[in-house]
Coordinates of C-alpha atoms and ligand atoms in Angstrom, one line a residue:
M1 CA -0.1 18.0 -26.8
S2 CA 1.2 14.5 -25.9
D3 CA -1.3 12.0 -24.5
I4 CA 1.6 10.5 -22.4
N5 CA 1.3 11.4 -18.7
Q6 CA 4.2 11.7 -16.3
M7 CA 3.9 9.0 -13.6
P8 CA 4.1 10.4 -10.1
R9 CA 7.7 10.0 -9.1
E10 CA 9.5 9.6 -5.9
D11 CA 12.6 11.9 -5.9
G12 CA 16.0 10.7 -4.8
I13 CA 18.8 8.4 -6.0
D14 CA 17.6 5.1 -4.4
H15 CA 14.8 4.0 -2.2
S16 CA 15.8 0.4 -1.4
L17 CA 16.3 1.4 2.2
S18 CA 12.8 2.8 2.5
L19 CA 11.5 -0.4 1.1
M20 CA 13.4 -2.3 3.8
R21 CA 12.2 0.1 6.5
E22 CA 8.5 0.3 5.5
G23 CA 8.2 -3.3 4.4
Y24 CA 4.7 -4.4 3.5
M25 CA 3.5 -0.8 3.6
Y26 CA 6.1 0.7 1.2
I27 CA 4.0 0.7 -1.9
L28 CA 0.6 1.3 -0.3
N29 CA 2.0 4.3 1.7
R30 CA 3.1 5.9 -1.6
R31 CA 0.0 4.9 -3.5
L32 CA -2.1 6.7 -0.9
S33 CA 0.2 9.8 -0.6
F34 CA 0.4 10.2 -4.5
S35 CA -3.3 9.3 -4.8
S36 CA -2.2 7.1 -7.6
D37 CA -2.1 3.3 -8.1
I38 CA 1.1 3.7 -10.0
F39 CA 4.3 5.6 -9.3
E40 CA 8.0 5.6 -10.4
T41 CA 10.9 5.2 -8.0
R42 CA 14.4 3.9 -7.9
L43 CA 15.2 0.5 -6.3
L44 CA 18.4 -1.6 -6.3
G45 CA 20.0 1.3 -8.3
K46 CA 17.5 1.1 -11.1
K47 CA 14.3 2.9 -12.2
A48 CA 11.3 0.9 -11.1
I49 CA 7.6 1.1 -11.4
C50 CA 5.4 0.2 -8.5
M51 CA 1.7 -0.5 -8.8
G52 CA -1.3 -2.0 -7.1
G53 CA -5.1 -2.4 -7.2
K54 CA -7.3 -4.4 -9.4
A55 CA -6.7 -2.7 -12.8
A56 CA -2.9 -2.7 -12.2
T57 CA -3.0 -6.4 -11.3
E58 CA -4.8 -7.2 -14.5
V59 CA -2.1 -5.5 -16.6
F60 CA 0.7 -7.0 -14.5
Y61 CA -0.5 -10.5 -15.3
D62 CA -0.8 -9.8 -19.1
T63 CA 2.0 -12.0 -20.4
E64 CA 2.2 -9.9 -23.6
K65 CA 3.3 -7.0 -21.5
F66 CA 5.5 -8.5 -18.7
K67 CA 8.1 -11.2 -18.5
R68 CA 9.8 -12.9 -15.6
K69 CA 13.3 -13.9 -16.9
D70 CA 15.9 -12.0 -14.8
A71 CA 13.1 -10.1 -12.9
A72 CA 13.8 -11.4 -9.4
P73 CA 16.5 -10.0 -7.2
N74 CA 19.6 -12.3 -6.9
R75 CA 19.1 -12.7 -3.1
V76 CA 15.6 -14.1 -3.7
V77 CA 16.9 -16.5 -6.4
Q78 CA 19.7 -17.7 -4.2
T79 CA 17.4 -18.5 -1.2
L80 CA 13.7 -18.7 -2.0
F81 CA 13.4 -19.6 -5.7
G82 CA 16.6 -21.5 -6.8
K83 CA 17.9 -21.2 -10.4
K84 CA 16.1 -22.2 -13.6
G85 CA 12.8 -22.9 -11.8
V86 CA 9.3 -22.1 -13.1
Q87 CA 9.3 -18.6 -11.6
A88 CA 11.7 -17.3 -14.2
L89 CA 10.3 -18.9 -17.3
D90 CA 8.2 -17.2 -19.9
G91 CA 5.9 -18.2 -22.8
Q92 CA 5.6 -21.8 -24.0
D93 CA 8.4 -23.0 -21.7
H94 CA 6.6 -21.6 -18.7
K95 CA 3.2 -23.0 -19.7
H96 CA 4.7 -26.5 -20.2
R97 CA 6.6 -26.5 -16.9
K98 CA 3.5 -25.1 -15.1
E99 CA 1.4 -28.0 -16.4
M100 CA 3.8 -30.3 -14.7
F101 CA 3.1 -28.5 -11.4
M102 CA -0.7 -28.4 -11.9
S103 CA -0.8 -32.1 -12.8
I104 CA -0.2 -33.0 -9.1
M105 CA -2.9 -30.6 -8.0
S106 CA -5.8 -32.8 -9.1
P107 CA -8.7 -33.5 -6.7
K108 CA -7.2 -36.9 -6.0
G109 CA -3.8 -35.4 -5.3
I110 CA -5.4 -32.9 -2.9
Q111 CA -7.4 -35.6 -1.2
S112 CA -4.3 -37.6 -0.6
L113 CA -2.6 -34.5 0.8
T114 CA -5.6 -33.9 3.1
D115 CA -5.4 -37.4 4.5
I116 CA -1.6 -37.1 5.1
T117 CA -2.0 -33.7 6.8
K118 CA -4.7 -35.0 9.2
E119 CA -2.6 -38.0 10.1
Q120 CA 0.4 -35.8 10.8
W121 CA -1.6 -33.4 13.0
K122 CA -3.0 -36.4 14.9
T123 CA 0.5 -37.8 15.6
A124 CA 1.8 -34.3 16.6
L125 CA -1.1 -33.7 18.9
N126 CA -0.4 -37.0 20.8
K127 CA 3.2 -35.7 21.3
W128 CA 2.1 -32.2 22.4
E129 CA -0.1 -33.8 25.1
Q130 CA 3.1 -35.0 26.8
V131 CA 4.8 -31.6 27.3
D132 CA 3.9 -28.4 29.2
E133 CA 4.0 -26.1 26.3
I134 CA 4.8 -25.9 22.6
I135 CA 5.9 -23.2 20.2
L136 CA 3.2 -23.6 17.5
Y137 CA 5.2 -22.1 14.6
E138 CA 8.2 -24.5 15.1
E139 CA 5.9 -27.5 15.6
V140 CA 3.7 -26.8 12.6
K141 CA 6.8 -26.4 10.4
E142 CA 7.8 -29.9 11.4
V143 CA 4.3 -31.3 10.8
L144 CA 4.2 -29.8 7.4
C145 CA 7.8 -30.9 6.5
R146 CA 6.7 -34.5 7.2
T147 CA 3.5 -33.9 5.3
A148 CA 5.2 -32.3 2.3
C149 CA 7.9 -35.0 2.0
Q150 CA 5.4 -37.9 2.3
W151 CA 3.1 -36.3 -0.3
A152 CA 5.9 -35.5 -2.7
G153 CA 7.3 -39.1 -2.5
V154 CA 10.5 -37.9 -0.8
P155 CA 11.8 -40.5 1.6
L156 CA 12.7 -38.9 5.0
E157 CA 14.4 -40.7 7.8
E158 CA 13.2 -39.8 11.3
N159 CA 16.7 -38.6 12.1
D160 CA 16.7 -36.1 9.3
V161 CA 13.3 -34.5 10.0
K162 CA 14.6 -31.6 12.2
E163 CA 17.4 -30.7 9.8
M164 CA 15.2 -30.9 6.8
T165 CA 12.6 -28.7 8.5
T166 CA 15.2 -26.1 9.5
D167 CA 16.7 -26.0 6.0
L168 CA 13.4 -25.7 4.1
A169 CA 12.3 -23.0 6.5
A170 CA 15.6 -21.1 6.1
M171 CA 14.9 -20.7 2.4
F172 CA 11.7 -18.6 3.1
E173 CA 12.9 -17.0 6.3
S174 CA 16.1 -15.6 4.8
P175 CA 15.5 -13.8 1.5
A176 CA 15.2 -10.3 3.0
A177 CA 17.5 -10.9 5.9
V178 CA 20.9 -9.3 6.1
G179 CA 24.2 -10.8 7.1
P180 CA 24.5 -14.3 8.6
N181 CA 20.8 -15.2 8.5
H182 CA 20.8 -14.6 4.7
W183 CA 23.8 -16.9 4.2
I184 CA 22.1 -19.6 6.3
G185 CA 19.3 -19.5 3.7
R186 CA 21.8 -19.8 0.8
N187 CA 23.6 -22.7 2.4
A188 CA 20.4 -24.5 3.3
R189 CA 19.4 -24.3 -0.4
R190 CA 22.7 -25.7 -1.6
K191 CA 22.4 -28.6 0.8
V192 CA 18.8 -29.5 0.0
E193 CA 19.3 -29.1 -3.7
N194 CA 22.2 -31.7 -3.6
W195 CA 20.2 -34.0 -1.5
I196 CA 17.0 -33.9 -3.7
G197 CA 19.2 -34.0 -6.8
D198 CA 20.6 -37.4 -5.5
L199 CA 17.0 -38.6 -5.1
V200 CA 16.1 -37.6 -8.7
E201 CA 19.1 -39.6 -9.9
K202 CA 18.0 -42.6 -7.9
V203 CA 14.5 -42.4 -9.4
R204 CA 16.0 -42.3 -12.8
N205 CA 18.3 -45.3 -12.3
G206 CA 15.6 -47.3 -10.6
E207 CA 17.1 -47.3 -7.1
I208 CA 13.9 -45.8 -5.6
N209 CA 10.4 -45.8 -7.1
P210 CA 8.1 -43.3 -5.5
P211 CA 4.4 -43.6 -6.6
E212 CA 3.7 -42.2 -10.1
S213 CA 1.4 -39.4 -8.8
T214 CA 4.1 -37.8 -6.6
A215 CA 6.1 -34.7 -7.4
L216 CA 9.4 -36.6 -7.1
N217 CA 8.4 -39.2 -9.7
R218 CA 6.6 -36.8 -12.1
F219 CA 9.4 -34.1 -12.0
A220 CA 12.2 -36.7 -12.3
W221 CA 10.5 -38.0 -15.5
H222 CA 9.2 -34.7 -16.9
R223 CA 10.4 -33.9 -20.4
D224 CA 10.8 -30.3 -21.7
L225 CA 9.4 -29.2 -25.1
E226 CA 12.4 -30.6 -26.8
G227 CA 11.8 -34.0 -25.2
N228 CA 14.7 -33.9 -22.8
L229 CA 14.6 -34.7 -19.1
L230 CA 15.2 -31.7 -16.8
D231 CA 18.8 -31.4 -15.7
T232 CA 19.2 -32.9 -12.2
N233 CA 19.5 -29.6 -10.4
T234 CA 16.5 -28.0 -12.1
A235 CA 14.4 -31.1 -11.2
A236 CA 15.6 -30.7 -7.6
V237 CA 14.7 -27.0 -7.6
E238 CA 11.2 -27.8 -8.8
V239 CA 10.7 -30.6 -6.1
I240 CA 11.8 -28.0 -3.6
N241 CA 9.2 -25.6 -5.1
I242 CA 6.7 -28.1 -3.6
L243 CA 8.4 -28.9 -0.3
R244 CA 9.5 -25.4 0.8
P245 CA 6.1 -23.6 0.4
I246 CA 4.2 -26.3 2.1
V247 CA 6.4 -25.8 5.1
A248 CA 5.8 -22.0 4.7
I249 CA 2.0 -22.5 5.3
A250 CA 3.1 -22.7 9.0
I251 CA 3.1 -18.9 8.8
F252 CA -0.6 -18.7 7.8
I253 CA -1.5 -21.4 10.4
N254 CA 0.3 -19.3 13.0
F255 CA -1.8 -16.3 11.9
S256 CA -5.0 -18.5 12.1
A257 CA -4.2 -19.3 15.7
L258 CA -3.6 -15.6 16.4
A259 CA -6.9 -14.6 14.8
L260 CA -8.7 -17.3 16.9
H261 CA -7.1 -15.7 20.0
H262 CA -7.8 -12.1 19.1
F263 CA -11.3 -12.7 17.9
P264 CA -12.9 -15.3 20.2
E265 CA -16.3 -14.8 18.5
E266 CA -14.7 -16.4 15.4
R267 CA -13.9 -19.5 17.3
E268 CA -17.5 -19.9 18.4
K269 CA -18.7 -19.7 14.8
L270 CA -16.1 -22.2 13.6
E271 CA -17.1 -24.7 16.3
S272 CA -20.2 -25.4 14.3
H273 CA -18.1 -27.2 11.7
D274 CA -19.6 -24.9 9.0
E275 CA -17.5 -25.7 6.0
K276 CA -18.4 -22.5 4.2
Y277 CA -17.5 -20.4 7.2
A278 CA -14.2 -22.2 7.6
Q279 CA -13.4 -21.4 4.0
M280 CA -14.3 -17.7 4.5
F281 CA -12.1 -17.6 7.7
V282 CA -9.1 -19.0 5.8
Q283 CA -9.6 -16.5 3.0
E284 CA -9.7 -13.7 5.5
V285 CA -6.5 -14.9 7.2
R286 CA -4.8 -14.9 3.8
R287 CA -6.1 -11.4 3.0
F288 CA -5.6 -9.7 6.3
Y289 CA -2.2 -10.9 7.6
P290 CA 1.1 -10.0 5.8
F291 CA 3.0 -12.7 3.9
F292 CA 4.3 -12.0 0.4
P293 CA 4.6 -8.3 0.1
L294 CA 5.0 -8.0 -3.7
V295 CA 6.1 -9.7 -6.9
T296 CA 8.4 -8.5 -9.6
A297 CA 8.5 -8.6 -13.4
L298 CA 10.2 -6.7 -16.3
V299 CA 8.3 -4.9 -19.0
K300 CA 8.5 -7.2 -22.1
K301 CA 8.2 -4.5 -24.8
D302 CA 7.2 -0.8 -24.8
F303 CA 3.5 -0.1 -24.2
T304 CA 1.2 2.6 -22.9
W305 CA -1.4 2.0 -20.2
N306 CA -3.7 4.7 -18.8
G307 CA -1.5 7.2 -20.5
Y308 CA 1.6 6.0 -18.8
K309 CA 4.6 4.8 -20.8
F310 CA 6.2 1.5 -19.8
E311 CA 9.6 1.1 -21.3
E312 CA 11.0 -2.3 -22.2
G313 CA 13.2 -3.8 -19.4
T314 CA 11.8 -1.6 -16.6
L315 CA 11.6 -3.4 -13.3
T316 CA 7.9 -3.4 -12.1
L317 CA 6.6 -4.3 -8.6
L318 CA 3.1 -5.4 -8.0
D319 CA 1.7 -4.6 -4.5
L320 CA 0.2 -7.9 -3.2
Y321 CA -0.3 -6.8 0.4
G322 CA -1.5 -3.3 -0.5
T323 CA -4.0 -4.7 -3.0
N324 CA -5.4 -7.0 -0.3
H325 CA -5.8 -3.9 1.9
D326 CA -6.9 -1.5 -0.9
P327 CA -9.8 0.6 0.4
E328 CA -11.1 0.8 -3.2
I329 CA -11.6 -3.0 -3.2
W330 CA -12.3 -3.8 0.5
E331 CA -14.6 -2.1 2.9
N332 CA -12.8 -1.3 6.1
P333 CA -9.7 -3.2 4.9
D334 CA -8.1 -3.2 8.3
L335 CA -11.0 -5.0 10.0
F336 CA -10.8 -8.8 10.3
S337 CA -14.1 -9.9 8.9
P338 CA -14.5 -13.4 7.2
D339 CA -18.1 -12.4 6.3
R340 CA -16.8 -10.1 3.6
F341 CA -16.0 -13.3 1.5
S342 CA -19.7 -14.2 1.3
K343 CA -20.0 -11.3 -1.1
W344 CA -16.7 -11.6 -2.9
E345 CA -17.2 -12.3 -6.6
G346 CA -14.0 -14.4 -7.1
S347 CA -12.1 -12.0 -9.4
P348 CA -8.6 -13.3 -10.1
F349 CA -7.3 -9.7 -9.8
D350 CA -8.4 -8.2 -6.5
F351 CA -7.6 -10.9 -3.8
I352 CA -4.0 -11.8 -4.5
P353 CA -2.1 -13.1 -1.4
Q354 CA -0.6 -15.7 -3.7
G355 CA -0.5 -13.7 -6.9
G356 CA -3.3 -13.2 -9.5
G357 CA -4.4 -14.1 -13.0
D358 CA -4.5 -17.6 -14.3
Y359 CA -2.8 -20.7 -12.8
F360 CA -1.9 -22.3 -16.2
M361 CA -1.1 -19.3 -18.4
G362 CA 0.5 -17.0 -15.8
H363 CA 2.6 -17.2 -12.6
R364 CA -0.2 -17.3 -10.1
C365 CA 0.8 -19.6 -7.2
A366 CA 0.6 -23.3 -8.2
G367 CA -0.1 -24.2 -4.6
E368 CA -3.1 -22.0 -3.7
W369 CA -5.5 -24.9 -3.5
V370 CA -3.0 -26.9 -1.4
T371 CA -2.6 -23.9 0.9
I372 CA -6.3 -23.4 1.4
Q373 CA -6.8 -27.1 2.1
I374 CA -3.9 -27.5 4.6
M375 CA -5.1 -24.3 6.3
K376 CA -8.7 -25.8 6.6
V377 CA -7.5 -29.1 8.0
S378 CA -5.2 -27.3 10.5
L379 CA -8.0 -24.9 11.5
E380 CA -10.3 -27.9 12.2
Y381 CA -7.6 -29.2 14.6
L382 CA -7.0 -25.8 16.3
V383 CA -10.8 -25.3 16.8
N384 CA -12.4 -28.7 17.2
Q385 CA -9.8 -31.3 17.9
M386 CA -7.7 -29.7 20.6
E387 CA -7.8 -27.5 23.7
Y388 CA -5.1 -25.2 24.9
E389 CA -4.2 -22.1 26.8
V390 CA -2.5 -19.1 25.4
P391 CA -0.1 -17.8 28.1
N392 CA 1.1 -14.2 28.3
Q393 CA 3.5 -13.6 25.5
D394 CA 4.4 -11.1 22.7
L395 CA 1.9 -11.9 20.0
S396 CA 2.6 -8.7 18.1
Y397 CA 3.9 -9.0 14.5
S398 CA 5.9 -6.7 12.3
I399 CA 4.5 -5.0 9.3
V400 CA 8.1 -4.4 8.2
S401 CA 10.2 -7.5 8.5
M402 CA 9.6 -10.1 5.7
P403 CA 8.2 -12.6 6.2
S404 CA 6.3 -11.4 9.3
I405 CA 5.7 -14.0 12.0
P406 CA 4.2 -13.2 15.5
H407 CA 7.2 -12.4 17.7
S408 CA 6.5 -15.2 20.2
K409 CA 5.8 -17.7 17.4
V410 CA 2.6 -18.5 19.4
V411 CA 3.3 -20.4 22.5
L412 CA 0.5 -22.8 23.6
K413 CA 0.2 -24.4 27.1
N414 CA -1.5 -27.6 28.2
V415 CA -2.4 -28.8 24.8
K416 CA -5.0 -31.6 25.1
Q417 CA -7.2 -33.5 22.7
K418 CA -10.8 -32.3 22.8
L419 CA -13.0 -35.1 24.1
Ligands
HEM1 C1 2.4 -20.6 2.1 C2 1.6 -19.9 1.4 C3 1.9 -19.5 0.0 C4 2.0 -18.2 -0.4 C5 1.8 -16.9 0.4 C6 2.4 -18.3 -1.8 C7 2.6 -17.2 -2.6 C8 3.1 -17.2 -3.9 C9 3.3 -16.1 -4.7 C10 3.1 -14.6 -4.3 C11 3.7 -16.5 -5.9 C12 4.2 -15.7 -7.1 C13 3.1 -15.3 -8.0 C14 3.6 -14.5 -9.1 O1 4.8 -14.6 -9.4 O2 2.9 -13.8 -9.8 C15 3.8 -18.0 -5.8 C16 4.2 -18.8 -6.8 C17 4.4 -20.1 -6.7 N1 4.0 -20.9 -5.7 FE1 3.2 -20.3 -4.0 N2 2.5 -19.6 -2.1 C18 2.2 -20.3 -1.1 C19 2.2 -21.7 -1.0 C20 2.5 -22.5 -2.1 C21 2.5 -24.0 -2.0 C22 1.9 -24.8 -0.9 C23 3.0 -24.4 -3.2 C24 3.2 -25.8 -3.7 C25 2.7 -26.9 -3.1 C26 3.4 -23.3 -4.0 C27 4.1 -23.3 -5.2 C28 4.3 -22.2 -6.0 C29 4.9 -22.3 -7.3 C30 5.4 -23.5 -8.0 C31 5.0 -20.9 -7.8 C32 5.5 -20.5 -9.1 C33 4.4 -20.3 -10.1 C34 4.8 -19.8 -11.4 O3 5.9 -19.1 -11.5 O4 4.1 -20.0 -12.4 N3 3.1 -22.1 -3.3 N4 3.4 -18.4 -4.6

């Protein structure tokens, strides 16, 4: 008798269409119907393993077992990631590049980001008071584009703000899009890479001199393990790996506003300025609402786990959304309940909206602290610094299209500063 088990397998030639059709629920639907946290399928014409849950997450983030080089689909590389960035590195090269990212995430760095974010919200709020209504998603993207550029040391002329916001957003709005919208994302990436690349050159030849602590300065002067500067395009890709995702936090902020609207009792609790509750609310927004559906890796070398054989080179998908909604981990996972985080033990493998495992050794999101902090500042504005009405609109959101954004993008009327 062999001790190798056959993984539950989805029959058929290819299931990429089902993945597109079922979106965030694709893996979880099958984990539930197979009664298994792991199954085999075929995606993008290849055999693929899908898995989710706490134990699967722990294996997925074992860098002895999985690698990232060539693991991401080309359409994601061309829009969201860019080429030769940290996402596709492994081993020592990854660790060294990741240290470069984490070096700007110091308490001082996060404090300076907090100050900039508050200032930008204040300026925007003054502007919103002058108009009848705003589309929160569009406005917050602009607030965050200004914030991101200022924090990263990237000079941004007032005339360029709208275009830069649109281009950075196109990179995360387009990876799963088909047709023209996808190409808008690719063109935006090409344009911004050239623009940031020019700035990297200017830092290197002394034409501009952003503060030492900024991403533009540090990444322009970063040396790889051989002692070489990054090539200009790679340095630009990495600066964009700071700018683009900061703008993407607009999605979580939109969902925060939605939660405040759908669950008015939460707003009351937050009005007390209870810092601990604000943290739990933000965590619950990141758990509850859809954002990144999954992450991909390739099996590094053959291994067996729980009796299942993983063959070198097999594409493997980790279910982020489904793990955050896993009934084995979360009681009533489809209930919005910030209180659940008062009991959460802080495992790096069960709450994974931005990936799991270790920041330095693995691929867990470098910007998780930044995300939480910007969400907290923004929440304080939405709850305690401003008043507004929420007119009738389509606030529903898709559990299929990626990334999911409330359909109306959250329209607010009569925005005023709270006195
Ligand atoms: C907007 C909310 C965000 C979400 C939902 C998010 C989600 C993620 C996810 C799922 C990953 C991949 C984890 C993996 O491959 O295992 C990731 C990686 C990454 N994120 Fe974020 N992220 C967000 C914000 C940010 C911010 C604000 C920054 C920077 C300021 C950032 C920088 C990065 C970087 C550099 C990586 C690559 C890390 C690596 O490969 O080692 N992200 N993020």
